[in-house]
Protein backbone atom coordinates (compact mmCIF):
# COMPACT_ATOMS: atom_id res chain seq x y z
CA MET A 1 10.12 16.82 -7.18
CA PHE A 2 7.45 14.12 -6.97
CA GLY A 3 7.54 13.73 -3.18
CA ASP A 4 3.75 13.77 -2.93
CA SER A 5 3.27 10.70 -5.13
CA PRO A 6 2.33 7.48 -3.32
CA THR A 7 4.88 4.72 -3.24
CA ILE A 8 4.44 1.01 -2.76
CA ASP A 9 6.60 -0.79 -0.26
CA GLU A 10 8.28 -4.12 -0.94
CA ALA A 11 5.21 -5.95 0.32
CA GLY A 12 3.13 -4.15 -2.30
CA SER A 13 1.10 -1.82 -0.10
CA GLU A 14 0.98 1.96 0.02
CA THR A 15 2.38 3.63 3.08
CA ALA A 16 -0.33 6.04 4.20
CA ALA A 17 -0.94 8.00 7.38
CA THR A 18 -4.30 7.92 9.16
CA ASP A 19 -5.05 11.43 7.88
CA GLY A 20 -4.97 10.14 4.29
CA SER A 21 -1.57 11.57 3.39
CA VAL A 22 1.02 9.28 1.89
CA THR A 23 4.39 8.75 3.53
CA ASN A 24 7.32 8.65 1.11
CA ASP A 25 10.18 6.89 2.83
CA ALA A 26 13.57 7.19 1.07
CA ALA A 27 13.97 3.43 1.39
CA SER A 28 10.63 2.67 -0.26
CA VAL A 29 10.50 0.81 -3.52
CA GLU A 30 7.76 1.02 -6.13
CA ALA A 31 6.02 -2.03 -7.52
CA GLY A 32 8.25 -4.14 -9.72
CA GLY A 33 11.41 -3.31 -7.76
CA ARG A 34 11.79 0.18 -9.20
CA PRO A 35 13.14 2.98 -7.01
CA ARG A 36 11.07 6.08 -6.31
CA MET A 37 11.36 8.41 -9.30
CA VAL A 38 12.59 11.97 -8.72
CA ASP A 39 12.53 13.39 -12.27
CA ILE A 40 10.87 12.59 -15.58
CA GLY A 41 11.32 13.75 -19.16
CA MET A 42 9.09 13.20 -22.17
CA GLY A 43 10.05 13.20 -25.83
CA ALA A 44 7.68 13.02 -28.79
CA PHE A 45 7.06 9.28 -28.39
CA HIS A 46 9.22 8.16 -25.47
CA GLY A 47 9.86 8.99 -21.85
CA CYS A 48 12.56 8.44 -19.26
CA ALA A 49 12.59 8.79 -15.49
CA LEU A 50 15.44 9.26 -13.02
CA GLY A 51 15.35 7.10 -9.91
CA GLU A 52 16.44 8.50 -6.55
CA ASP A 53 19.27 5.94 -6.68
CA GLY A 54 20.63 7.48 -9.91
CA SER A 55 19.18 4.82 -12.22
CA VAL A 56 17.45 5.69 -15.51
CA TRP A 57 14.24 3.99 -16.69
CA CYS A 58 12.88 4.49 -20.25
CA TRP A 59 9.82 3.42 -22.26
CA GLY A 60 8.05 4.22 -25.53
CA SER A 61 9.24 4.37 -29.15
CA ASN A 62 12.86 3.48 -29.91
CA GLY A 63 13.06 4.55 -33.57
CA GLY A 64 16.33 6.42 -33.00
CA GLY A 65 17.74 4.35 -30.15
CA GLN A 66 16.54 6.87 -27.57
CA LEU A 67 15.70 4.18 -24.99
CA GLY A 68 19.41 3.59 -24.43
CA ASP A 69 19.45 -0.20 -24.60
CA GLY A 70 21.72 -0.42 -27.65
CA SER A 71 18.92 -1.26 -30.07
CA VAL A 72 17.17 0.85 -32.70
CA GLY A 73 13.54 0.30 -33.66
CA GLY A 74 10.52 -1.05 -31.90
CA GLY A 75 9.78 0.12 -28.42
CA ARG A 76 8.11 -0.91 -25.18
CA LEU A 77 5.12 0.10 -23.11
CA THR A 78 6.72 -0.45 -19.70
CA ALA A 79 9.76 1.26 -18.22
CA LYS A 80 13.00 -0.71 -18.27
CA ARG A 81 16.22 0.21 -16.49
CA VAL A 82 18.98 1.45 -18.80
CA GLY A 83 22.08 -0.60 -18.07
CA GLY A 84 25.72 0.34 -18.28
CA LEU A 85 25.37 3.85 -16.88
CA PRO A 86 27.17 5.43 -13.95
CA THR A 87 25.02 6.88 -11.17
CA ILE A 88 23.07 9.63 -12.95
CA ALA A 89 22.57 13.10 -11.48
CA GLN A 90 20.59 14.80 -14.26
CA LEU A 91 18.43 13.65 -17.16
CA SER A 92 17.38 15.50 -20.33
CA VAL A 93 14.85 14.13 -22.81
CA GLY A 94 14.08 15.77 -26.15
CA LEU A 95 12.07 15.13 -29.28
CA ALA A 96 13.88 11.89 -30.18
CA HIS A 97 16.89 11.76 -27.85
CA THR A 98 17.84 11.21 -24.24
CA CYS A 99 20.97 12.52 -22.50
CA ALA A 100 22.23 12.02 -18.96
CA VAL A 101 24.94 13.52 -16.76
CA GLY A 102 26.57 11.22 -14.25
CA ASN A 103 27.53 12.09 -10.69
CA ASP A 104 31.10 11.80 -12.01
CA HIS A 105 30.29 14.59 -14.57
CA THR A 106 30.39 12.24 -17.56
CA ILE A 107 27.80 12.60 -20.32
């Protein structure tokens, strides 16, 4: 879905062709060790992204626990991986909630 977005390899440099286009290699990793994101959802005050490896990364307000880290309240400005999930196939983000469907069909 976001195949045209530039990625940063493990050395921290963009992979670009001489014609100015950006090469998105499936093995590339974004800055900070994050995988390339393939989907994103935005709620009223939070957002979550789905990595091509099936990981989920969330940021923003956590007033209702929507960031998935087991806490309620506060929030964060940078994306953090949500732990304890199976490999995720689909992500849905709403006003103040986040839901995910695993490759194993769990919710």
